[in-house]
Tab-separated table of C-alpha atoms and ligand atoms in Angstrom:
chain	number	residue	atom	x	y	z
A	1	MET	CA	0.000	0.000	0.000
A	2	SER	CA	1.096	3.536	-0.744
A	3	GLU	CA	1.465	6.034	2.079
A	4	TYR	CA	-0.443	8.483	-0.136
A	5	SER	CA	-4.114	8.311	-1.008
A	6	ALA	CA	-6.465	9.802	-3.614
A	7	TRP	CA	-10.219	9.695	-4.103
A	8	PHE	CA	-13.152	11.152	-6.096
A	9	GLU	CA	-14.966	14.164	-4.662
A	10	CYS	CA	-17.760	16.353	-6.114
A	11	ILE	CA	-16.572	19.588	-7.791
A	12	ASN	CA	-19.232	21.464	-5.787
A	13	GLY	CA	-17.866	20.158	-2.508
A	14	CYS	CA	-20.631	17.661	-1.576
A	15	PRO	CA	-19.101	15.746	1.343
A	16	THR	CA	-18.990	12.090	0.212
A	17	ARG	CA	-15.723	10.591	-1.063
A	18	PHE	CA	-15.600	7.722	-3.562
A	19	ASN	CA	-12.930	5.166	-4.302
A	20	LEU	CA	-11.093	5.725	-7.629
A	21	THR	CA	-11.770	2.087	-8.545
A	22	GLU	CA	-15.523	2.591	-8.164
A	23	VAL	CA	-17.580	2.927	-11.379
A	24	ILE	CA	-18.902	6.443	-10.814
A	25	TYR	CA	-18.825	9.555	-13.030
A	26	ARG	CA	-21.163	12.007	-11.334
A	27	CYS	CA	-21.975	13.123	-7.790
A	28	PRO	CA	-25.052	11.174	-6.616
A	29	THR	CA	-26.147	14.196	-4.528
A	30	CYS	CA	-26.036	17.070	-7.029
A	31	GLY	CA	-25.335	15.292	-10.355
A	32	ASP	CA	-22.248	17.362	-11.167
A	33	LEU	CA	-18.755	16.120	-12.093
A	34	LEU	CA	-16.241	14.530	-9.742
A	35	ASP	CA	-12.609	15.567	-9.233
A	36	VAL	CA	-9.696	13.458	-8.073
A	37	LYS	CA	-8.393	14.773	-4.744
A	38	HIS	CA	-5.076	13.897	-3.140
A	39	ASP	CA	-4.020	13.772	0.511
A	40	HIS	CA	-1.886	16.919	0.398
A	41	ASP	CA	-0.981	16.642	4.097
A	42	ALA	CA	0.689	13.313	3.425
A	43	LEU	CA	2.345	14.600	0.228
A	44	ARG	CA	3.627	17.675	2.073
A	45	ARG	CA	5.737	15.465	4.351
A	46	ARG	CA	8.190	15.424	1.464
A	47	SER	CA	9.632	18.905	0.743
A	48	GLY	CA	9.360	20.713	-2.593
A	49	PRO	CA	13.079	20.246	-3.350
A	50	ALA	CA	12.811	16.540	-2.457
A	51	TRP	CA	9.938	16.098	-4.944
A	52	ILE	CA	12.012	17.871	-7.579
A	53	LYS	CA	14.938	15.518	-6.928
A	54	LEU	CA	12.706	12.437	-7.173
A	55	PHE	CA	11.134	13.620	-10.452
A	56	GLU	CA	14.531	14.508	-11.921
A	57	ASP	CA	15.989	11.100	-11.015
A	58	ARG	CA	13.173	9.321	-12.853
A	59	TYR	CA	12.672	11.583	-15.882
A	60	ARG	CA	13.020	9.628	-19.141
A	61	ARG	CA	15.017	6.846	-17.451
A	62	ASN	CA	14.351	3.142	-17.919
A	63	ASP	CA	12.924	1.962	-14.596
A	64	PHE	CA	9.336	0.953	-15.524
A	65	PRO	CA	6.976	2.778	-15.283
A	66	TYR	CA	8.794	5.849	-13.925
A	67	GLY	CA	10.481	6.890	-17.178
A	68	SER	CA	7.021	7.837	-18.487
A	69	GLY	CA	6.290	11.552	-18.138
A	70	VAL	CA	3.052	10.638	-16.397
A	71	TRP	CA	4.172	7.796	-14.135
A	72	GLY	CA	7.367	9.564	-13.102
A	73	LYS	CA	4.903	11.649	-11.064
A	74	LYS	CA	2.964	8.590	-9.868
A	75	GLU	CA	2.478	9.767	-6.254
A	76	TRP	CA	0.709	12.886	-7.565
A	77	VAL	CA	-1.321	10.971	-10.177
A	78	ILE	CA	-2.644	7.618	-8.878
A	79	PRO	CA	-0.432	6.689	-5.908
A	80	PHE	CA	-1.963	3.327	-5.046
A	81	ILE	CA	-1.954	1.592	-8.426
A	82	ASP	CA	0.151	-1.582	-8.747
A	83	ASN	CA	2.942	-1.116	-11.275
A	84	GLU	CA	2.001	-4.425	-12.906
A	85	ASN	CA	-1.383	-2.919	-13.856
A	86	ILE	CA	0.086	0.186	-15.444
A	87	VAL	CA	-0.466	0.331	-19.214
A	88	SER	CA	2.182	2.705	-20.530
A	89	THR	CA	3.706	3.571	-23.894
A	90	TYR	CA	6.347	5.813	-22.274
A	91	GLU	CA	4.064	8.796	-22.832
A	92	GLY	CA	5.027	12.370	-21.979
A	93	GLY	CA	8.578	13.630	-22.193
A	94	THR	CA	7.627	15.607	-25.302
A	95	ASN	CA	9.954	18.339	-26.483
A	96	LEU	CA	9.556	21.947	-25.456
A	97	MET	CA	10.634	23.720	-28.600
A	98	TRP	CA	12.121	27.210	-28.596
A	99	ALA	CA	10.120	29.001	-31.284
A	100	ASP	CA	12.781	31.627	-31.857
A	101	ARG	CA	12.026	32.660	-35.448
A	102	TYR	CA	8.274	32.556	-35.052
A	103	GLY	CA	8.491	34.485	-31.784
A	104	LYS	CA	10.438	37.275	-33.494
A	105	LEU	CA	7.825	37.331	-36.252
A	106	ILE	CA	4.959	38.049	-33.852
A	107	GLY	CA	6.926	40.090	-31.330
A	108	VAL	CA	7.424	37.678	-28.419
A	109	GLU	CA	11.059	37.280	-27.428
A	110	ASP	CA	10.749	34.184	-25.285
A	111	LEU	CA	8.285	31.843	-26.995
A	112	TRP	CA	8.149	28.059	-26.536
A	113	VAL	CA	5.909	25.358	-27.966
A	114	LYS	CA	5.206	22.215	-25.935
A	115	GLN	CA	4.917	19.550	-28.622
A	116	CYS	CA	2.364	17.231	-27.012
A	117	GLY	CA	1.566	15.733	-30.426
A	118	ASN	CA	4.986	14.044	-30.613
A	119	SER	CA	3.606	11.046	-28.793
A	120	HIS	CA	2.477	7.479	-29.327
A	121	THR	CA	-0.925	8.254	-30.880
A	122	GLY	CA	-0.051	11.790	-31.985
A	123	SER	CA	-1.945	13.889	-29.447
A	124	PHE	CA	-1.860	14.824	-25.754
A	125	LYS	CA	-4.752	12.409	-25.157
A	126	ASP	CA	-2.161	9.688	-24.389
A	127	LEU	CA	-1.363	11.439	-21.100
A	128	GLY	CA	-4.845	10.913	-19.731
A	129	MET	CA	-5.602	7.584	-21.351
A	130	THR	CA	-2.637	5.773	-19.785
A	131	VAL	CA	-4.119	6.644	-16.387
A	132	LEU	CA	-7.694	5.686	-17.175
A	133	VAL	CA	-6.858	2.363	-18.830
A	134	SER	CA	-4.399	1.472	-16.063
A	135	VAL	CA	-7.054	2.061	-13.387
A	136	VAL	CA	-9.508	-0.087	-15.362
A	137	LYS	CA	-6.900	-2.853	-15.584
A	138	GLN	CA	-6.538	-2.704	-11.811
A	139	MET	CA	-10.337	-2.763	-11.382
A	140	ILE	CA	-10.590	-5.878	-13.572
A	141	ALA	CA	-7.722	-7.504	-11.647
A	142	GLU	CA	-9.691	-6.834	-8.445
A	143	GLY	CA	-12.784	-8.600	-9.866
A	144	SER	CA	-14.771	-5.767	-11.495
A	145	PRO	CA	-17.220	-6.976	-14.210
A	146	ILE	CA	-16.025	-4.379	-16.779
A	147	THR	CA	-15.929	-5.912	-20.293
A	148	ALA	CA	-15.194	-2.843	-22.429
A	149	ILE	CA	-14.204	0.830	-22.307
A	150	ALA	CA	-16.159	3.330	-24.443
A	151	CYS	CA	-15.804	6.950	-25.521
A	152	ALA	CA	-17.278	9.582	-27.796
A	153	SER	CA	-14.581	11.375	-29.705
A	154	THR	CA	-13.635	14.074	-32.173
A	155	GLY	CA	-10.839	11.736	-33.244
A	156	ASP	CA	-7.910	11.867	-30.857
A	157	THR	CA	-9.567	10.403	-27.748
A	158	SER	CA	-10.693	7.365	-29.737
A	159	ALA	CA	-7.174	6.865	-31.119
A	160	ALA	CA	-5.722	6.940	-27.609
A	161	LEU	CA	-8.415	4.715	-26.103
A	162	ALA	CA	-8.155	2.120	-28.877
A	163	ASN	CA	-4.377	2.088	-28.527
A	164	TYR	CA	-4.145	1.719	-24.757
A	165	GLY	CA	-7.044	-0.750	-24.837
A	166	ALA	CA	-5.135	-2.869	-27.347
A	167	ALA	CA	-1.965	-2.633	-25.240
A	168	ALA	CA	-3.928	-3.777	-22.175
A	169	GLY	CA	-6.040	-6.418	-23.950
A	170	ILE	CA	-9.264	-4.626	-22.971
A	171	PRO	CA	-11.923	-4.139	-25.735
A	172	ALA	CA	-12.521	-0.512	-26.792
A	173	VAL	CA	-15.722	0.967	-28.263
A	174	VAL	CA	-15.509	4.383	-29.941
A	175	LEU	CA	-18.376	6.598	-31.128
A	176	LEU	CA	-17.327	8.982	-33.892
A	177	PRO	CA	-19.290	11.618	-35.809
A	178	LYS	CA	-19.414	10.313	-39.381
A	179	ASN	CA	-17.212	12.232	-41.873
A	180	LYS	CA	-16.062	14.661	-39.176
A	181	VAL	CA	-12.709	13.094	-38.257
A	182	SER	CA	-9.588	12.959	-40.412
A	183	PRO	CA	-8.581	9.739	-42.224
A	184	ALA	CA	-5.535	9.440	-39.943
A	185	GLN	CA	-7.767	9.672	-36.885
A	186	LEU	CA	-10.202	7.109	-38.295
A	187	VAL	CA	-7.536	4.571	-39.194
A	188	GLN	CA	-5.996	4.540	-35.715
A	189	PRO	CA	-8.901	2.859	-33.843
A	190	LEU	CA	-9.513	0.605	-36.866
A	191	ALA	CA	-5.902	-0.578	-36.809
A	192	ASN	CA	-5.981	-1.149	-33.060
A	193	GLY	CA	-9.062	-3.351	-33.349
A	194	ALA	CA	-11.674	-1.174	-31.642
A	195	LEU	CA	-15.378	-1.348	-32.395
A	196	VAL	CA	-15.681	1.877	-34.418
A	197	LEU	CA	-19.242	3.215	-34.485
A	198	SER	CA	-19.541	5.890	-37.157
A	199	LEU	CA	-22.672	7.877	-36.323
A	200	ASP	CA	-24.707	10.325	-38.339
A	201	THR	CA	-24.439	13.119	-35.734
A	202	ASP	CA	-21.884	15.547	-34.275
A	203	PHE	CA	-19.593	15.122	-31.242
A	204	ASP	CA	-22.240	16.403	-28.844
A	205	GLY	CA	-24.637	13.744	-30.212
A	206	CYS	CA	-22.031	10.986	-29.708
A	207	MET	CA	-21.379	12.252	-26.190
A	208	ALA	CA	-25.069	12.044	-25.253
A	209	LEU	CA	-25.220	8.428	-26.518
A	210	VAL	CA	-22.070	7.219	-24.792
A	211	GLN	CA	-23.367	8.507	-21.473
A	212	GLU	CA	-26.434	6.288	-21.938
A	213	ILE	CA	-24.377	3.232	-22.930
A	214	THR	CA	-22.073	3.567	-19.952
A	215	ASN	CA	-24.971	3.481	-17.505
A	216	GLU	CA	-24.262	-0.255	-17.716
A	217	PRO	CA	-21.647	-1.104	-15.067
A	218	THR	CA	-19.864	-3.416	-17.541
A	219	ILE	CA	-18.979	-0.582	-19.969
A	220	TYR	CA	-16.611	2.003	-18.562
A	221	LEU	CA	-16.696	5.638	-19.741
A	222	ALA	CA	-13.426	7.115	-21.030
A	223	ASN	CA	-14.454	10.716	-21.791
A	224	SER	CA	-12.840	13.552	-19.891
A	225	MET	CA	-15.879	14.022	-17.663
A	226	ASN	CA	-14.154	11.031	-16.070
A	227	SER	CA	-11.507	12.928	-14.147
A	228	LEU	CA	-9.008	10.063	-14.102
A	229	ARG	CA	-7.879	11.444	-17.456
A	230	ILE	CA	-7.364	14.902	-15.973
A	231	GLU	CA	-4.858	13.382	-13.515
A	232	GLY	CA	-2.626	12.248	-16.363
A	233	GLN	CA	-3.068	15.407	-18.412
A	234	LYS	CA	-2.096	17.642	-15.484
A	235	THR	CA	1.465	16.312	-15.772
A	236	VAL	CA	1.906	18.559	-18.823
A	237	SER	CA	2.253	21.613	-16.577
A	238	ILE	CA	4.623	19.791	-14.246
A	239	GLU	CA	6.732	18.617	-17.151
A	240	LEU	CA	6.970	21.995	-18.866
A	241	VAL	CA	8.055	23.649	-15.612
A	242	GLN	CA	10.609	20.852	-15.196
A	243	GLN	CA	11.900	21.610	-18.711
A	244	PHE	CA	12.547	25.220	-17.601
A	245	ASP	CA	14.553	23.879	-14.632
A	246	TRP	CA	11.512	24.435	-12.395
A	247	GLU	CA	10.835	28.029	-13.447
A	248	VAL	CA	7.248	29.075	-14.140
A	249	PRO	CA	6.493	30.834	-17.465
A	250	ASP	CA	4.403	34.017	-17.531
A	251	TRP	CA	1.718	32.673	-19.879
A	252	VAL	CA	0.415	29.357	-21.150
A	253	VAL	CA	-1.791	29.423	-24.268
A	254	ILE	CA	-3.949	26.349	-24.855
A	255	PRO	CA	-6.685	25.461	-27.357
A	256	GLY	CA	-9.942	24.424	-25.666
A	257	GLY	CA	-12.919	22.312	-26.756
A	258	ASN	CA	-14.436	20.102	-24.070
A	259	LEU	CA	-12.241	22.125	-21.660
A	260	GLY	CA	-10.796	19.179	-19.755
A	261	ASN	CA	-7.235	20.009	-20.764
A	262	VAL	CA	-7.240	23.594	-19.487
A	263	SER	CA	-8.628	22.319	-16.189
A	264	ALA	CA	-5.831	19.731	-16.101
A	265	LEU	CA	-3.226	22.380	-16.868
A	266	GLY	CA	-4.454	24.474	-13.946
A	267	LYS	CA	-4.543	21.472	-11.629
A	268	GLY	CA	-0.906	20.658	-12.366
A	269	PHE	CA	0.250	24.171	-11.461
A	270	LEU	CA	-1.863	24.245	-8.300
A	271	ILE	CA	-0.480	20.984	-6.894
A	272	MET	CA	3.080	22.170	-7.600
A	273	ARG	CA	2.441	25.401	-5.721
A	274	ASP	CA	0.718	23.635	-2.855
A	275	LEU	CA	3.611	21.223	-2.377
A	276	GLY	CA	6.322	23.876	-2.515
A	277	VAL	CA	7.709	23.026	-5.961
A	278	ILE	CA	6.855	26.465	-7.418
A	279	GLN	CA	5.992	29.801	-5.800
A	280	LYS	CA	3.952	31.583	-8.480
A	281	LEU	CA	1.317	30.757	-11.082
A	282	PRO	CA	1.321	31.645	-14.789
A	283	ARG	CA	-1.588	33.345	-16.511
A	284	ILE	CA	-3.614	31.119	-18.846
A	285	ALA	CA	-5.143	31.976	-22.226
A	286	VAL	CA	-7.704	29.587	-23.723
A	287	ALA	CA	-8.038	29.728	-27.506
A	288	GLN	CA	-11.295	28.694	-29.178
A	289	ALA	CA	-12.379	28.398	-32.784
A	290	ALA	CA	-14.850	31.195	-33.522
A	291	ASN	CA	-17.129	28.472	-34.942
A	292	ALA	CA	-17.275	26.671	-31.574
A	293	ASN	CA	-16.803	29.382	-28.973
A	294	PRO	CA	-19.123	29.005	-25.949
A	295	LEU	CA	-16.318	29.780	-23.469
A	296	TYR	CA	-15.284	32.869	-25.437
A	297	LEU	CA	-18.883	34.128	-25.370
A	298	SER	CA	-19.100	33.461	-21.635
A	299	TYR	CA	-15.815	35.341	-21.114
A	300	GLN	CA	-17.350	38.337	-22.911
A	301	ARG	CA	-20.010	38.273	-20.152
A	302	ASP	CA	-17.337	38.030	-17.410
A	303	PHE	CA	-18.351	34.383	-16.913
A	304	GLN	CA	-21.644	35.565	-15.359
A	305	THR	CA	-23.500	33.004	-17.486
A	306	PHE	CA	-22.496	30.058	-19.629
A	307	GLU	CA	-24.589	28.908	-22.564
A	308	ALA	CA	-23.921	25.975	-24.859
A	309	VAL	CA	-23.887	26.786	-28.580
A	310	ARG	CA	-24.399	24.669	-31.681
A	311	ALA	CA	-20.850	24.142	-32.875
A	312	LYS	CA	-20.339	24.973	-36.551
A	313	LYS	CA	-17.901	23.132	-38.790
A	314	THR	CA	-14.289	24.054	-38.137
A	315	LEU	CA	-10.932	22.864	-39.471
A	316	ALA	CA	-9.992	22.508	-35.800
A	317	SER	CA	-12.235	19.431	-35.636
A	318	ALA	CA	-11.054	18.233	-32.218
A	319	ILE	CA	-12.493	21.367	-30.631
A	320	GLN	CA	-15.745	21.468	-32.601
A	321	ILE	CA	-17.715	21.226	-29.356
A	322	GLY	CA	-20.657	23.433	-28.440
A	323	ASN	CA	-21.542	21.937	-25.061
A	324	PRO	CA	-18.245	21.397	-23.219
A	325	VAL	CA	-18.566	19.012	-20.289
A	326	SER	CA	-15.824	20.666	-18.189
A	327	TYR	CA	-16.902	24.304	-18.539
A	328	LYS	CA	-17.302	24.824	-14.782
A	329	ARG	CA	-13.841	23.476	-14.076
A	330	ALA	CA	-12.416	25.660	-16.847
A	331	ILE	CA	-14.042	28.851	-15.584
A	332	LYS	CA	-12.765	28.087	-12.092
A	333	ALA	CA	-9.241	27.600	-13.429
A	334	LEU	CA	-9.382	30.795	-15.505
A	335	THR	CA	-10.537	32.754	-12.475
A	336	GLN	CA	-7.671	31.375	-10.355
A	337	PHE	CA	-5.075	32.027	-13.064
A	338	ASP	CA	-6.206	35.533	-14.091
A	339	GLY	CA	-7.065	33.959	-17.430
A	340	VAL	CA	-8.334	35.263	-20.743
A	341	VAL	CA	-10.164	33.693	-23.693
A	342	GLU	CA	-9.505	34.577	-27.335
A	343	GLN	CA	-10.943	33.168	-30.552
A	344	ALA	CA	-9.749	32.564	-34.130
A	345	THR	CA	-11.676	32.403	-37.395
A	346	GLU	CA	-11.108	29.644	-39.959
A	347	ALA	CA	-8.858	31.853	-42.106
A	348	GLU	CA	-6.903	33.045	-39.071
A	349	LEU	CA	-6.236	29.544	-37.740
A	350	ALA	CA	-5.250	28.113	-41.135
A	351	ASP	CA	-2.966	31.021	-42.053
A	352	GLU	CA	-1.314	31.166	-38.642
A	353	ALA	CA	-0.566	27.424	-38.624
A	354	ALA	CA	0.987	27.789	-42.085
A	355	ARG	CA	2.930	30.909	-41.123
A	356	ALA	CA	4.413	29.120	-38.126
A	357	ASP	CA	5.162	26.042	-40.279
A	358	ARG	CA	7.437	28.322	-42.333
A	359	THR	CA	9.577	28.768	-39.220
A	360	GLY	CA	10.118	25.062	-38.600
A	361	MET	CA	6.914	23.790	-36.993
A	362	PHE	CA	4.321	21.437	-38.476
A	363	ASN	CA	1.117	22.487	-36.827
A	364	CYS	CA	-2.252	20.861	-36.372
A	365	PRO	CA	-5.230	23.253	-36.778
A	366	HIS	CA	-5.835	23.406	-32.987
A	367	THR	CA	-2.314	24.649	-32.484
A	368	GLY	CA	-3.162	27.091	-35.294
A	369	VAL	CA	-6.055	28.363	-33.161
A	370	ALA	CA	-3.688	28.828	-30.207
A	371	LEU	CA	-1.077	30.638	-32.325
A	372	ALA	CA	-3.670	32.924	-33.910
A	373	ALA	CA	-5.056	33.746	-30.468
A	374	LEU	CA	-1.542	34.409	-29.181
A	375	ARG	CA	-0.877	36.833	-32.025
A	376	LYS	CA	-4.100	38.725	-31.266
A	377	LEU	CA	-3.289	38.901	-27.557
A	378	VAL	CA	0.178	40.264	-28.356
A	379	ASP	CA	-1.307	42.823	-30.757
A	380	LYS	CA	-3.771	43.882	-28.031
A	381	LYS	CA	-0.838	44.092	-25.575
A	382	VAL	CA	-2.542	41.659	-23.195
A	383	ILE	CA	0.610	39.554	-23.551
A	384	ARG	CA	3.762	41.709	-23.411
A	385	SER	CA	6.704	41.119	-25.719
A	386	ASP	CA	9.146	40.465	-22.840
A	387	GLU	CA	7.027	37.776	-21.204
A	388	ARG	CA	7.851	34.070	-21.405
A	389	VAL	CA	5.037	32.295	-23.250
A	390	VAL	CA	4.372	28.580	-23.747
A	391	VAL	CA	1.910	27.410	-26.409
A	392	ILE	CA	0.479	23.936	-25.878
A	393	SER	CA	0.529	22.161	-29.246
A	394	THR	CA	-2.074	19.452	-28.825
A	395	ALA	CA	-1.640	17.133	-31.828
A	396	HIS	CA	0.785	16.223	-34.574
A	397	GLY	CA	0.267	18.016	-37.886
A	398	LEU	CA	0.532	14.737	-39.802
A	399	LYS	CA	-2.882	13.752	-38.435
A	400	PHE	CA	-4.271	16.590	-40.544
A	401	ALA	CA	-2.230	16.094	-43.722
A	402	ASN	CA	-5.313	16.242	-45.976
A	403	GLN	CA	-6.471	19.655	-44.836
A	404	LYS	CA	-2.912	20.964	-44.857
A	405	ILE	CA	-2.543	19.857	-48.490
A	406	ALA	CA	-5.878	21.491	-49.319
A	407	TYR	CA	-4.578	24.713	-47.721
A	408	HIS	CA	-1.455	24.733	-49.865
A	409	MET	CA	-3.454	23.923	-53.007
A	410	ASN	CA	-5.725	26.857	-52.108
A	411	GLU	CA	-8.694	24.489	-52.030
A	412	LEU	CA	-10.129	25.297	-48.610
A	413	GLU	CA	-13.598	26.712	-49.001
A	414	GLY	CA	-13.831	30.391	-48.133
A	415	ILE	CA	-10.116	30.754	-47.379
A	416	GLU	CA	-7.529	32.637	-49.440
A	417	SER	CA	-4.398	30.746	-48.380
A	418	ALA	CA	-1.887	33.506	-47.607
A	419	HIS	CA	1.068	31.151	-47.205
A	420	ALA	CA	0.312	28.521	-49.853
A	421	ASN	CA	3.246	26.602	-51.313
A	422	THR	CA	2.503	24.338	-54.286
A	423	PRO	CA	4.717	21.773	-56.007
A	424	THR	CA	6.612	23.139	-59.025
A	425	GLU	CA	5.956	20.738	-61.900
A	426	ILE	CA	8.704	20.859	-64.531
A	427	ALA	CA	10.407	18.511	-66.959
A	428	ALA	CA	13.283	16.335	-65.690
A	429	ASP	CA	15.771	18.671	-67.332
A	430	LEU	CA	18.933	20.077	-65.707
A	431	GLY	CA	18.484	23.597	-67.075
A	432	LYS	CA	14.849	23.804	-65.945
A	433	VAL	CA	15.739	22.494	-62.483
A	434	LYS	CA	18.553	25.037	-62.134
A	435	ASP	CA	16.203	27.829	-63.269
A	436	ALA	CA	13.641	26.825	-60.675
A	437	ILE	CA	16.241	26.803	-57.901
A	438	ARG	CA	17.531	30.226	-58.945
A	439	LYS	CA	14.026	31.725	-58.896
A	440	PHE	CA	13.389	30.159	-55.505
A	441	SER	CA	16.632	31.546	-54.042
A	442	ASP	CA	16.037	34.999	-55.497
A	443	ARG	CA	12.566	35.127	-53.992
A	444	ALA	CA	13.841	33.990	-50.585
A	445	ARG	CA	16.550	36.681	-50.686
A	446	ALA	CA	14.006	39.347	-51.671
A	447	LEU	CA	11.794	38.384	-48.738
A	448	GLY	CA	14.760	38.442	-46.338
A	449	THR	CA	15.830	35.570	-44.132
A	450	GLY	CA	14.076	36.880	-41.027
A	451	ARG	CA	10.670	36.855	-42.669
A	452	GLY	CA	8.140	34.050	-42.584
B	1	PLP	C1	-8.957	16.954	-27.334
B	1	PLP	C2	-8.196	17.951	-28.104
B	1	PLP	C3	-8.260	19.325	-27.807
B	1	PLP	C4	-9.181	19.898	-26.794
B	1	PLP	O1	-8.990	19.485	-25.454
B	1	PLP	P1	-10.231	19.629	-24.458
B	1	PLP	O2	-9.788	18.959	-23.222
B	1	PLP	O3	-11.376	18.950	-25.115
B	1	PLP	O4	-10.467	21.092	-24.294
B	1	PLP	C5	-7.472	20.201	-28.527
B	1	PLP	N1	-6.669	19.762	-29.503
B	1	PLP	C6	-6.588	18.451	-29.817
B	1	PLP	C7	-5.699	18.050	-30.928
B	1	PLP	C8	-7.341	17.509	-29.128
B	1	PLP	O5	-7.262	16.228	-29.466
B	2	ZN	ZN1	-22.266	17.146	-5.586
């Protein structure tokens, strides 16, 4: 047994605690979401510097499971789980890239991009799914009747669930909105052997159905209303602070859809501060697609009210969500972190992703939303040019190759691609090839090397 404990507790503070291996997603008293709480008194018996030393000793080493970015922080995540039940693909440990050229372009001197998409299934969803599937494996080992894990998804959650399910040998069921996920996102759960239900609805429709299905105690719910996932995702803030040698940045910019990830980000910073690992908190900016912007609209009303919207089609398909399940948690986090919300139109997100690609990134559209929002916040002087800023890049650009090709071919409906780059088709002739290279070099020189 671990000397540390953790449990579920209602986000509104209803008094009952629930075991993390119990099949429960909502507070039986008020019906709201549950959070994972840790015994901070017990955790505080180890000093901040001692936690730092422990995490440093484990980081990206080979002692299973502690080399994982998530399980290296096991005591803060799920302390009691048996290591033999942990289902890990060595997630986390993603690079924090210094975006020097792009930063200069938009007027931020100290800009960094946390590349969460450089991971096993190509998005940050791995961080939460390793935790959820590991807990389910422990539940089954302890005699639980669970036969499958299910989720609704805009693409990346289903890829992560199918993958960790396959690694654990636990069947996965994924509900996807038909024709609304990319081919790369569709092929992942197919390849990993999940039951892929392609439904004639949107994400919010899939979400409503999966909540009904998982009323059965044999089918476990893997969406982020299940806060086990938040526990894994919160390690992204711990890891990025670790990558700055335990210094806290001034701002973190993060794209938000169902709003679980921004809540997780906040939770990671709060536990670090509470346990003496850091002394200050960053400010947080949530970036939404203008076509799916309920949090942005609520922010305009100073969070006095929150109303779901009908999400319109957006290139940033993973955040095409009108009724985010974690909006209360997100508003709480934004209030604690002096946060702001900004939005980006389709043209803004596509152009900004492409502009940043020209400086050595390869962005997914959600990261495009975050970058476009960052640029607006810098232009409005909400974010100052001397502040250290981290952008959370949530998925790998290769998952969205089709729409990126369409951008460069200028084939995206309603968008004039400002940074399109098309293949130059010429004969296989030395003179023609040399001509093409000369034109290319001349144009680059005319634009200047510092320009995007
Ligand atoms: C899930 C996802 C998001 C949104 O995270 P939420 O927790 O739903 O706010 C953003 N980008 C990508 C690529 C995602 O897969
Ligand atoms: Zn309650």
